[in-house]
Amino acid sequence: MTTGPLTLSAAGLDSVSEATSSDAALRRFLHGLPGVDQVGAEQRAATLSTRSIKTTAKQFAIDLAIRMVDLTTLEGQDTPGKVRALCAKAVHPDPADQTCPATAAVCVYPDMVAVAKQALGSSGVHVASVATAFPSGRAALPVKLADTRDAVAAGADEIDMVIDRGAFLSGRYLQVFDEIVAVREACERPDGSRAHLKVIFETGELQTYDNVRRASWLAMLAGAHFIKTSTGKVQPAATLPVTLVMLEAVRDFREATGQMVGVKPAGGIRSSKDAIRYLVTVNEIAGPDWLDPDWFRFGASTLLNDLLMQRTKLLTGRYSGPDYFTLD
Amino acid sequence: MADAEVPQRTRSRTDPATAFTYAPAPESRAIVDLRSSYGLFIDGVFVDGSGSGFKTINPATEEVLAQVAEATEADVDRAVRAARKAFRSWSRMKGSERGKYLFRIARIIQERARELAVLESLDNGKPIRESRDVDVPTVAAHFFYYAGWADKLEFALPEGRNGGGDPRPLGVAGQVIPWNFPLLMLAWKIAPALACGNTVVLKPAETTPLTALLFAEICQQADLPPGVVNIVTGAGETGRAVVGHPDVDKVAFTGSTEVGRAIARSVAGTSKKVTLELGGKAANIVFDDAPIDQAVEGIVNGIFFNQGHVCCAGSRLLVQESIAEDVLHRLKRRMKTLRVGDPLDKNTDIGAINSAEQLTRIRELSEIGEQEGAGRWSPACDLPDRGFWFPPTIFTGVSQAHRIAREEIFGPVLSVITFRTPKEAVEKANNTPYGLSAGIWSDKGSRILWVASQLRAGVVWSNTFNRFDPASPFGGYKESGYGREGGRHGLEGYLR
């Protein structure tokens, strides 16, 4: 593990328990993190967007992006039929080409987890479930925990929780921290194993990059396996600069603690071009270790078909129409 | 804390097939119609030079790009006469009419942007990403900006200042520009001169004449009256002839302090007006409350942009001692991701050094830095076999007494100096013969304003670096020269 001069103590931290001993201590730590300059962060993201990814690199990137997709349906109108169709698509995104990799996971509401689990069988595609009164998070803690346990009991491999943005914005950081810890406990299965926990910040509501950086550290200290930008229900959802700030945070967290945390931008990523820009940013900000579905995911639905179209064009030299790819 | 449980689906990340290496993405050269030889541009047409001529090469490959004419004293005299003749009608033309020509030139630059960018990268060695995204757009912006001033000169400057109240052009401007931003420096010189009603004789640098000659074609395309812009190519002798010509009313020079001194001496006692934009050794000051990731970006941009061939480059990093270790760690990590190589590859961050001569100077000063006891560090990078290359380099443990902290290296070499208090930062930043630019990195607004007011530098960037805008004046203190280019202040040097 590479450790630079940045250690926990350099990050102003002798131990996690010390930083989280009180609201005041946690605030001191989070507000002691270096600030993020908005202009500079956005400029860096814009420069990374000018990387030109061609031929073999593009092929690699598109297949990797497909393997990173959490194929998502989070609608009030979801039915078992819709979810089964989505699962079929996740396992074989391109029925015309069996070499096409499967997506990392499908992402559904808790009441659809059992259906998805059954449909996916032994395919290796994970089931991720949103929980904790998604998307607003406005419910009592016991309700959120019950929501989580329900999804885990139904067989969810991964839980995407939302933080309490109200608590975060009013400076009740310890409350947010404690909730993440409690949800993480609720991810435990009877056999002692745990569903992986992704923590959604809803960065469109946090608004400043300083808040995004603080939320990232808060979630990582609380034991998140993944930090995730958005629910997809609030605009703006994922943006490249927000993801860049989160990638800087996981990079610094690994240097400070030796532990890797994953990143998941979600919402608004629709084209292969966008996806590749994210991969370039992962590569150059966090480093190539994160170029893996274990450490980076896209929360997306329409993105998958654009990736398939680009993939087919690279393989055949011809660009097919949308009707050559399945709807779901 | 998160348990470091390893998920089941890990795979070897050392497998080269899974590494995300960027395949080459070269920009095509086909768009540039390179001729085998170029003449001088005098009185609206290309003519042969009387000198023996010289070759211009691609510094990334050492291939000869073209044969270029060399202007002798007699050729320069012809160019100045053409400019003088054109001045009679050009200076009397209505400002709005002059503006139309400048707008037209600006639009053609935009239309031919790709061509200009490729040619600039070929002749100069800078990455296409920079020529495409920075140089050429800024060039067009300068022409648009000064086109707008052409009919508003009486409102540009306060009464009593140069040109204030009753602005009149000076006459013929003799302009000599450097090789680091060949086209951008041409724009900085020609756009305000023409807007104010002057005519020009411009000499581009010996190693980078090609975009200036393409600009001459653009002047023809825009139907600019003959003689308003004349381009004479050559080396130092030609430059001396331009500056020393008795019928030149105004001298504008960008380049080394040494040459600037010689120019100042040669025009002393004449009625010529002079503006000089010379060297620099800018301090990029990083305080302990800086937005650290963006500061690292700014340090990289400050010294490695255009291979460090920038007069306002942030070549001295002044970093507060309490965060020096962390900043250096982040800086080195960032430098490992810099891509050095083919300037025409769209993914190249650092291109070629412009000439063998410049490479020698960078090497010499770097060796001096080592002898002085500073710690030298570069990331591992494969440099091409042909052409002129130098890896991005930092020197740590540098003190004010070191030559590498005093002299302008003009290459991708950064000297890192530490300080303890804001007062000490200001003292060290100002402790230089130069004073062109500076950078301040802090999240504290009051500190930024206080430090900026103390710095003796023409441009101070806060929480950013190397940003240029035609509306913002640029120029130096002390040995960095005098006069300003850009903004309303940029009109002053071309009006009486």
mmCIF file with all atom_site columns, N, CA and C in Angstrom, chain A residues 5-64:
data_model
loop_
_atom_site.group_PDB
_atom_site.id
_atom_site.type_symbol
_atom_site.label_atom_id
_atom_site.label_alt_id
_atom_site.label_comp_id
_atom_site.label_asym_id
_atom_site.label_entity_id
_atom_site.label_seq_id
_atom_site.pdbx_PDB_ins_code
_atom_site.Cartn_x
_atom_site.Cartn_y
_atom_site.Cartn_z
_atom_site.occupancy
_atom_site.B_iso_or_equiv
_atom_site.pdbx_formal_charge
_atom_site.auth_seq_id
_atom_site.auth_comp_id
_atom_site.auth_asym_id
_atom_site.auth_atom_id
_atom_site.pdbx_PDB_model_num
ATOM 1   N N  . PRO A 1 5  ? 3.100   11.195 2.663   1.00 0.00 ? 5  PRO A N  1
ATOM 2   C CA . PRO A 1 5  ? 3.239   11.837 3.961   1.00 0.00 ? 5  PRO A CA 1
ATOM 3   C C  . PRO A 1 5  ? 1.882   12.080 4.620   1.00 0.00 ? 5  PRO A C  1
ATOM 4   N N  . LEU A 1 6  ? 0.812   11.969 3.813   1.00 0.00 ? 6  LEU A N  1
ATOM 5   C CA . LEU A 1 6  ? -0.504  12.230 4.376   1.00 0.00 ? 6  LEU A CA 1
ATOM 6   C C  . LEU A 1 6  ? -0.950  11.016 5.183   1.00 0.00 ? 6  LEU A C  1
ATOM 7   N N  . THR A 1 7  ? -1.043  11.179 6.458   1.00 0.00 ? 7  THR A N  1
ATOM 8   C CA . THR A 1 7  ? -1.510  10.094 7.307   1.00 0.00 ? 7  THR A CA 1
ATOM 9   C C  . THR A 1 7  ? -2.762  10.579 8.006   1.00 0.00 ? 7  THR A C  1
ATOM 10  N N  . LEU A 1 8  ? -3.326  9.694  8.819   1.00 0.00 ? 8  LEU A N  1
ATOM 11  C CA . LEU A 1 8  ? -4.507  10.109 9.579   1.00 0.00 ? 8  LEU A CA 1
ATOM 12  C C  . LEU A 1 8  ? -4.203  11.353 10.403  1.00 0.00 ? 8  LEU A C  1
ATOM 13  N N  . SER A 1 9  ? -3.012  11.390 11.005  1.00 0.00 ? 9  SER A N  1
ATOM 14  C CA . SER A 1 9  ? -2.714  12.540 11.847  1.00 0.00 ? 9  SER A CA 1
ATOM 15  C C  . SER A 1 9  ? -2.523  13.798 11.009  1.00 0.00 ? 9  SER A C  1
ATOM 16  N N  . ALA A 1 10 ? -1.946  13.618 9.805   1.00 0.00 ? 10 ALA A N  1
ATOM 17  C CA . ALA A 1 10 ? -1.808  14.781 8.926   1.00 0.00 ? 10 ALA A CA 1
ATOM 18  C C  . ALA A 1 10 ? -3.177  15.280 8.506   1.00 0.00 ? 10 ALA A C  1
ATOM 19  N N  . ALA A 1 11 ? -4.129  14.349 8.411   1.00 0.00 ? 11 ALA A N  1
ATOM 20  C CA . ALA A 1 11 ? -5.491  14.744 8.072   1.00 0.00 ? 11 ALA A CA 1
ATOM 21  C C  . ALA A 1 11 ? -6.210  15.312 9.290   1.00 0.00 ? 11 ALA A C  1
ATOM 22  N N  . GLY A 1 12 ? -5.453  15.533 10.364  1.00 0.00 ? 12 GLY A N  1
ATOM 23  C CA . GLY A 1 12 ? -6.015  16.144 11.564  1.00 0.00 ? 12 GLY A CA 1
ATOM 24  C C  . GLY A 1 12 ? -6.737  15.133 12.435  1.00 0.00 ? 12 GLY A C  1
ATOM 25  N N  . LEU A 1 13 ? -6.273  13.890 12.344  1.00 0.00 ? 13 LEU A N  1
ATOM 26  C CA . LEU A 1 13 ? -7.048  12.813 12.938  1.00 0.00 ? 13 LEU A CA 1
ATOM 27  C C  . LEU A 1 13 ? -6.112  11.851 13.657  1.00 0.00 ? 13 LEU A C  1
ATOM 28  N N  . ASP A 1 14 ? -6.276  11.667 14.968  1.00 0.00 ? 14 ASP A N  1
ATOM 29  C CA . ASP A 1 14 ? -5.490  10.647 15.633  1.00 0.00 ? 14 ASP A CA 1
ATOM 30  C C  . ASP A 1 14 ? -6.216  9.323  15.556  1.00 0.00 ? 14 ASP A C  1
ATOM 31  N N  . SER A 1 15 ? -7.524  9.381  15.615  1.00 0.00 ? 15 SER A N  1
ATOM 32  C CA . SER A 1 15 ? -8.290  8.153  15.446  1.00 0.00 ? 15 SER A CA 1
ATOM 33  C C  . SER A 1 15 ? -9.689  8.539  15.015  1.00 0.00 ? 15 SER A C  1
ATOM 34  N N  . VAL A 1 16 ? -10.341 7.600  14.398  1.00 0.00 ? 16 VAL A N  1
ATOM 35  C CA . VAL A 1 16 ? -11.699 7.863  13.935  1.00 0.00 ? 16 VAL A CA 1
ATOM 36  C C  . VAL A 1 16 ? -12.595 8.143  15.127  1.00 0.00 ? 16 VAL A C  1
ATOM 37  N N  . SER A 1 17 ? -12.376 7.388  16.202  1.00 0.00 ? 17 SER A N  1
ATOM 38  C CA . SER A 1 17 ? -13.256 7.565  17.358  1.00 0.00 ? 17 SER A CA 1
ATOM 39  C C  . SER A 1 17 ? -13.097 8.974  17.940  1.00 0.00 ? 17 SER A C  1
ATOM 40  N N  . GLU A 1 18 ? -11.869 9.518  17.842  1.00 0.00 ? 18 GLU A N  1
ATOM 41  C CA . GLU A 1 18 ? -11.666 10.864 18.354  1.00 0.00 ? 18 GLU A CA 1
ATOM 42  C C  . GLU A 1 18 ? -12.434 11.875 17.511  1.00 0.00 ? 18 GLU A C  1
ATOM 43  N N  . ALA A 1 19 ? -12.334 11.721 16.180  1.00 0.00 ? 19 ALA A N  1
ATOM 44  C CA . ALA A 1 19 ? -12.996 12.682 15.295  1.00 0.00 ? 19 ALA A CA 1
ATOM 45  C C  . ALA A 1 19 ? -14.501 12.612 15.427  1.00 0.00 ? 19 ALA A C  1
ATOM 46  N N  . THR A 1 20 ? -14.987 11.445 15.810  1.00 0.00 ? 20 THR A N  1
ATOM 47  C CA . THR A 1 20 ? -16.437 11.280 15.855  1.00 0.00 ? 20 THR A CA 1
ATOM 48  C C  . THR A 1 20 ? -16.954 11.225 17.292  1.00 0.00 ? 20 THR A C  1
ATOM 49  N N  . SER A 1 21 ? -16.134 11.776 18.209  1.00 0.00 ? 21 SER A N  1
ATOM 50  C CA . SER A 1 21 ? -16.540 11.717 19.623  1.00 0.00 ? 21 SER A CA 1
ATOM 51  C C  . SER A 1 21 ? -17.651 12.705 19.930  1.00 0.00 ? 21 SER A C  1
ATOM 52  N N  . SER A 1 22 ? -17.730 13.782 19.156  1.00 0.00 ? 22 SER A N  1
ATOM 53  C CA . SER A 1 22 ? -18.792 14.753 19.392  1.00 0.00 ? 22 SER A CA 1
ATOM 54  C C  . SER A 1 22 ? -19.080 15.496 18.097  1.00 0.00 ? 22 SER A C  1
ATOM 55  N N  . ASP A 1 23 ? -20.195 16.160 18.072  1.00 0.00 ? 23 ASP A N  1
ATOM 56  C CA . ASP A 1 23 ? -20.537 16.972 16.910  1.00 0.00 ? 23 ASP A CA 1
ATOM 57  C C  . ASP A 1 23 ? -19.448 18.002 16.638  1.00 0.00 ? 23 ASP A C  1
ATOM 58  N N  . ALA A 1 24 ? -18.960 18.625 17.735  1.00 0.00 ? 24 ALA A N  1
ATOM 59  C CA . ALA A 1 24 ? -17.952 19.668 17.585  1.00 0.00 ? 24 ALA A CA 1
ATOM 60  C C  . ALA A 1 24 ? -16.660 19.109 16.996  1.00 0.00 ? 24 ALA A C  1
ATOM 61  N N  . ALA A 1 25 ? -16.249 17.934 17.478  1.00 0.00 ? 25 ALA A N  1
ATOM 62  C CA . ALA A 1 25 ? -15.007 17.333 16.988  1.00 0.00 ? 25 ALA A CA 1
ATOM 63  C C  . ALA A 1 25 ? -15.133 16.980 15.515  1.00 0.00 ? 25 ALA A C  1
ATOM 64  N N  . LEU A 1 26 ? -16.282 16.437 15.150  1.00 0.00 ? 26 LEU A N  1
ATOM 65  C CA . LEU A 1 26 ? -16.483 16.028 13.758  1.00 0.00 ? 26 LEU A CA 1
ATOM 66  C C  . LEU A 1 26 ? -16.525 17.259 12.848  1.00 0.00 ? 26 LEU A C  1
ATOM 67  N N  . ARG A 1 27 ? -17.189 18.312 13.318  1.00 0.00 ? 27 ARG A N  1
ATOM 68  C CA . ARG A 1 27 ? -17.227 19.557 12.541  1.00 0.00 ? 27 ARG A CA 1
ATOM 69  C C  . ARG A 1 27 ? -15.814 20.104 12.357  1.00 0.00 ? 27 ARG A C  1
ATOM 70  N N  . ARG A 1 28 ? -15.013 20.110 13.459  1.00 0.00 ? 28 ARG A N  1
ATOM 71  C CA . ARG A 1 28 ? -13.634 20.601 13.368  1.00 0.00 ? 28 ARG A CA 1
ATOM 72  C C  . ARG A 1 28 ? -12.870 19.838 12.291  1.00 0.00 ? 28 ARG A C  1
ATOM 73  N N  . PHE A 1 29 ? -13.014 18.531 12.317  1.00 0.00 ? 29 PHE A N  1
ATOM 74  C CA . PHE A 1 29 ? -12.283 17.724 11.347  1.00 0.00 ? 29 PHE A CA 1
ATOM 75  C C  . PHE A 1 29 ? -12.749 18.003 9.917   1.00 0.00 ? 29 PHE A C  1
ATOM 76  N N  . LEU A 1 30 ? -14.060 17.965 9.707   1.00 0.00 ? 30 LEU A N  1
ATOM 77  C CA . LEU A 1 30 ? -14.581 18.129 8.344   1.00 0.00 ? 30 LEU A CA 1
ATOM 78  C C  . LEU A 1 30 ? -14.289 19.521 7.797   1.00 0.00 ? 30 LEU A C  1
ATOM 79  N N  . HIS A 1 31 ? -14.362 20.529 8.687   1.00 0.00 ? 31 HIS A N  1
ATOM 80  C CA . HIS A 1 31 ? -14.100 21.886 8.216   1.00 0.00 ? 31 HIS A CA 1
ATOM 81  C C  . HIS A 1 31 ? -12.604 22.176 8.145   1.00 0.00 ? 31 HIS A C  1
ATOM 82  N N  . GLY A 1 32 ? -11.798 21.247 8.672   1.00 0.00 ? 32 GLY A N  1
ATOM 83  C CA . GLY A 1 32 ? -10.341 21.391 8.565   1.00 0.00 ? 32 GLY A CA 1
ATOM 84  C C  . GLY A 1 32 ? -9.792  20.800 7.280   1.00 0.00 ? 32 GLY A C  1
ATOM 85  N N  . LEU A 1 33 ? -10.636 20.099 6.530   1.00 0.00 ? 33 LEU A N  1
ATOM 86  C CA . LEU A 1 33 ? -10.178 19.547 5.250   1.00 0.00 ? 33 LEU A CA 1
ATOM 87  C C  . LEU A 1 33 ? -9.897  20.713 4.302   1.00 0.00 ? 33 LEU A C  1
ATOM 88  N N  . PRO A 1 34 ? -8.889  20.557 3.412   1.00 0.00 ? 34 PRO A N  1
ATOM 89  C CA . PRO A 1 34 ? -8.606  21.652 2.482   1.00 0.00 ? 34 PRO A CA 1
ATOM 90  C C  . PRO A 1 34 ? -9.841  21.957 1.624   1.00 0.00 ? 34 PRO A C  1
ATOM 91  N N  . GLY A 1 35 ? -10.055 23.234 1.346   1.00 0.00 ? 35 GLY A N  1
ATOM 92  C CA . GLY A 1 35 ? -11.205 23.625 0.545   1.00 0.00 ? 35 GLY A CA 1
ATOM 93  C C  . GLY A 1 35 ? -11.063 23.180 -0.900  1.00 0.00 ? 35 GLY A C  1
ATOM 94  N N  . VAL A 1 36 ? -12.162 23.305 -1.626  1.00 0.00 ? 36 VAL A N  1
ATOM 95  C CA . VAL A 1 36 ? -12.154 23.008 -3.056  1.00 0.00 ? 36 VAL A CA 1
ATOM 96  C C  . VAL A 1 36 ? -12.476 24.303 -3.787  1.00 0.00 ? 36 VAL A C  1
ATOM 97  N N  . ASP A 1 37 ? -11.609 24.704 -4.705  1.00 0.00 ? 37 ASP A N  1
ATOM 98  C CA . ASP A 1 37 ? -11.887 25.907 -5.489  1.00 0.00 ? 37 ASP A CA 1
ATOM 99  C C  . ASP A 1 37 ? -12.756 25.519 -6.677  1.00 0.00 ? 37 ASP A C  1
ATOM 100 N N  . GLN A 1 38 ? -13.925 26.129 -6.744  1.00 0.00 ? 38 GLN A N  1
ATOM 101 C CA . GLN A 1 38 ? -14.905 25.733 -7.758  1.00 0.00 ? 38 GLN A CA 1
ATOM 102 C C  . GLN A 1 38 ? -14.363 25.899 -9.178  1.00 0.00 ? 38 GLN A C  1
ATOM 103 N N  . VAL A 1 39 ? -13.786 27.062 -9.448  1.00 0.00 ? 39 VAL A N  1
ATOM 104 C CA . VAL A 1 39 ? -13.289 27.334 -10.798 1.00 0.00 ? 39 VAL A CA 1
ATOM 105 C C  . VAL A 1 39 ? -12.214 26.318 -11.179 1.00 0.00 ? 39 VAL A C  1
ATOM 106 N N  . GLY A 1 40 ? -11.292 26.077 -10.258 1.00 0.00 ? 40 GLY A N  1
ATOM 107 C CA . GLY A 1 40 ? -10.187 25.161 -10.540 1.00 0.00 ? 40 GLY A CA 1
ATOM 108 C C  . GLY A 1 40 ? -10.654 23.736 -10.747 1.00 0.00 ? 40 GLY A C  1
ATOM 109 N N  . ALA A 1 41 ? -11.585 23.290 -9.907  1.00 0.00 ? 41 ALA A N  1
ATOM 110 C CA . ALA A 1 41 ? -12.084 21.912 -10.032 1.00 0.00 ? 41 ALA A CA 1
ATOM 111 C C  . ALA A 1 41 ? -12.804 21.731 -11.362 1.00 0.00 ? 41 ALA A C  1
ATOM 112 N N  . GLU A 1 42 ? -13.608 22.723 -11.741 1.00 0.00 ? 42 GLU A N  1
ATOM 113 C CA . GLU A 1 42 ? -14.349 22.602 -12.998 1.00 0.00 ? 42 GLU A CA 1
ATOM 114 C C  . GLU A 1 42 ? -13.420 22.690 -14.208 1.00 0.00 ? 42 GLU A C  1
ATOM 115 N N  . GLN A 1 43 ? -12.374 23.496 -14.066 1.00 0.00 ? 43 GLN A N  1
ATOM 116 C CA . GLN A 1 43 ? -11.400 23.600 -15.142 1.00 0.00 ? 43 GLN A CA 1
ATOM 117 C C  . GLN A 1 43 ? -10.671 22.275 -15.351 1.00 0.00 ? 43 GLN A C  1
ATOM 118 N N  . ARG A 1 44 ? -10.305 21.653 -14.251 1.00 0.00 ? 44 ARG A N  1
ATOM 119 C CA . ARG A 1 44 ? -9.598  20.369 -14.343 1.00 0.00 ? 44 ARG A CA 1
ATOM 120 C C  . ARG A 1 44 ? -10.486 19.323 -15.008 1.00 0.00 ? 44 ARG A C  1
ATOM 121 N N  . ALA A 1 45 ? -11.754 19.301 -14.622 1.00 0.00 ? 45 ALA A N  1
ATOM 122 C CA . ALA A 1 45 ? -12.687 18.350 -15.234 1.00 0.00 ? 45 ALA A CA 1
ATOM 123 C C  . ALA A 1 45 ? -12.824 18.637 -16.730 1.00 0.00 ? 45 ALA A C  1
ATOM 124 N N  . ALA A 1 46 ? -12.869 19.911 -17.093 1.00 0.00 ? 46 ALA A N  1
ATOM 125 C CA . ALA A 1 46 ? -12.998 20.272 -18.503 1.00 0.00 ? 46 ALA A CA 1
ATOM 126 C C  . ALA A 1 46 ? -11.764 19.834 -19.289 1.00 0.00 ? 46 ALA A C  1
ATOM 127 N N  . THR A 1 47 ? -10.592 19.990 -18.683 1.00 0.00 ? 47 THR A N  1
ATOM 128 C CA . THR A 1 47 ? -9.364  19.578 -19.369 1.00 0.00 ? 47 THR A CA 1
ATOM 129 C C  . THR A 1 47 ? -9.334  18.069 -19.552 1.00 0.00 ? 47 THR A C  1
ATOM 130 N N  . LEU A 1 48 ? -9.727  17.327 -18.519 1.00 0.00 ? 48 LEU A N  1
ATOM 131 C CA . LEU A 1 48 ? -9.758  15.866 -18.647 1.00 0.00 ? 48 LEU A CA 1
ATOM 132 C C  . LEU A 1 48 ? -10.736 15.442 -19.738 1.00 0.00 ? 48 LEU A C  1
ATOM 133 N N  . SER A 1 49 ? -11.777 16.257 -19.938 1.00 0.00 ? 49 SER A N  1
ATOM 134 C CA . SER A 1 49 ? -12.774 15.937 -20.970 1.00 0.00 ? 49 SER A CA 1
ATOM 135 C C  . SER A 1 49 ? -12.207 16.064 -22.378 1.00 0.00 ? 49 SER A C  1
ATOM 136 N N  . THR A 1 50 ? -11.041 16.716 -22.513 1.00 0.00 ? 50 THR A N  1
ATOM 137 C CA . THR A 1 50 ? -10.490 16.862 -23.863 1.00 0.00 ? 50 THR A CA 1
ATOM 138 C C  . THR A 1 50 ? -9.586  15.689 -24.244 1.00 0.00 ? 50 THR A C  1
ATOM 139 N N  . ARG A 1 51 ? -9.387  14.740 -23.331 1.00 0.00 ? 51 ARG A N  1
ATOM 140 C CA . ARG A 1 51 ? -8.630  13.547 -23.711 1.00 0.00 ? 51 ARG A CA 1
ATOM 141 C C  . ARG A 1 51 ? -9.343  12.856 -24.866 1.00 0.00 ? 51 ARG A C  1
ATOM 142 N N  . SER A 1 52 ? -8.564  12.375 -25.813 1.00 0.00 ? 52 SER A N  1
ATOM 143 C CA . SER A 1 52 ? -9.133  11.757 -27.004 1.00 0.00 ? 52 SER A CA 1
ATOM 144 C C  . SER A 1 52 ? -8.864  10.249 -26.938 1.00 0.00 ? 52 SER A C  1
ATOM 145 N N  . ILE A 1 53 ? -9.928  9.474  -26.727 1.00 0.00 ? 53 ILE A N  1
ATOM 146 C CA . ILE A 1 53 ? -9.762  8.028  -26.534 1.00 0.00 ? 53 ILE A CA 1
ATOM 147 C C  . ILE A 1 53 ? -10.173 7.304  -27.817 1.00 0.00 ? 53 ILE A C  1
ATOM 148 N N  . LYS A 1 54 ? -9.213  6.623  -28.424 1.00 0.00 ? 54 LYS A N  1
ATOM 149 C CA . LYS A 1 54 ? -9.440  6.031  -29.742 1.00 0.00 ? 54 LYS A CA 1
ATOM 150 C C  . LYS A 1 54 ? -9.136  4.534  -29.741 1.00 0.00 ? 54 LYS A C  1
ATOM 151 N N  . THR A 1 55 ? -9.605  3.879  -30.785 1.00 0.00 ? 55 THR A N  1
ATOM 152 C CA . THR A 1 55 ? -9.278  2.486  -31.168 1.00 0.00 ? 55 THR A CA 1
ATOM 153 C C  . THR A 1 55 ? -9.221  1.537  -29.969 1.00 0.00 ? 55 THR A C  1
ATOM 154 N N  . THR A 1 56 ? -8.028  0.944  -29.696 1.00 0.00 ? 56 THR A N  1
ATOM 155 C CA . THR A 1 56 ? -7.938  -0.094 -28.669 1.00 0.00 ? 56 THR A CA 1
ATOM 156 C C  . THR A 1 56 ? -8.336  0.439  -27.296 1.00 0.00 ? 56 THR A C  1
ATOM 157 N N  . ALA A 1 57 ? -7.932  1.688  -27.013 1.00 0.00 ? 57 ALA A N  1
ATOM 158 C CA . ALA A 1 57 ? -8.267  2.270  -25.717 1.00 0.00 ? 57 ALA A CA 1
ATOM 159 C C  . ALA A 1 57 ? -9.777  2.438  -25.596 1.00 0.00 ? 57 ALA A C  1
ATOM 160 N N  . LYS A 1 58 ? -10.428 2.790  -26.700 1.00 0.00 ? 58 LYS A N  1
ATOM 161 C CA . LYS A 1 58 ? -11.873 3.006  -26.674 1.00 0.00 ? 58 LYS A CA 1
ATOM 162 C C  . LYS A 1 58 ? -12.594 1.670  -26.458 1.00 0.00 ? 58 LYS A C  1
ATOM 163 N N  . GLN A 1 59 ? -12.090 0.624  -27.124 1.00 0.00 ? 59 GLN A N  1
ATOM 164 C CA . GLN A 1 59 ? -12.680 -0.701 -26.956 1.00 0.00 ? 59 GLN A CA 1
ATOM 165 C C  . GLN A 1 59 ? -12.608 -1.148 -25.497 1.00 0.00 ? 59 GLN A C  1
ATOM 166 N N  . PHE A 1 60 ? -11.422 -0.973 -24.929 1.00 0.00 ? 60 PHE A N  1
ATOM 167 C CA . PHE A 1 60 ? -11.221 -1.335 -23.527 1.00 0.00 ? 60 PHE A CA 1
ATOM 168 C C  . PHE A 1 60 ? -12.178 -0.543 -22.642 1.00 0.00 ? 60 PHE A C  1
ATOM 169 N N  . ALA A 1 61 ? -12.273 0.760  -22.910 1.00 0.00 ? 61 ALA A N  1
ATOM 170 C CA . ALA A 1 61 ? -13.089 1.633  -22.063 1.00 0.00 ? 61 ALA A CA 1
ATOM 171 C C  . ALA A 1 61 ? -14.565 1.266  -22.152 1.00 0.00 ? 61 ALA A C  1
ATOM 172 N N  . ILE A 1 62 ? -15.040 0.951  -23.363 1.00 0.00 ? 62 ILE A N  1
ATOM 173 C CA . ILE A 1 62 ? -16.472 0.661  -23.522 1.00 0.00 ? 62 ILE A CA 1
ATOM 174 C C  . ILE A 1 62 ? -16.838 -0.647 -22.822 1.00 0.00 ? 62 ILE A C  1
ATOM 175 N N  . ASP A 1 63 ? -16.003 -1.680 -22.997 1.00 0.00 ? 63 ASP A N  1
ATOM 176 C CA . ASP A 1 63 ? -16.304 -2.944 -22.305 1.00 0.00 ? 63 ASP A CA 1
ATOM 177 C C  . ASP A 1 63 ? -16.243 -2.767 -20.790 1.00 0.00 ? 63 ASP A C  1
ATOM 178 N N  . LEU A 1 64 ? -15.258 -1.983 -20.332 1.00 0.00 ? 64 LEU A N  1
ATOM 179 C CA . LEU A 1 64 ? -15.150 -1.741 -18.895 1.00 0.00 ? 64 LEU A CA 1
ATOM 180 C C  . LEU A 1 64 ? -16.383 -0.984 -18.398 1.00 0.00 ? 64 LEU A C  1
#
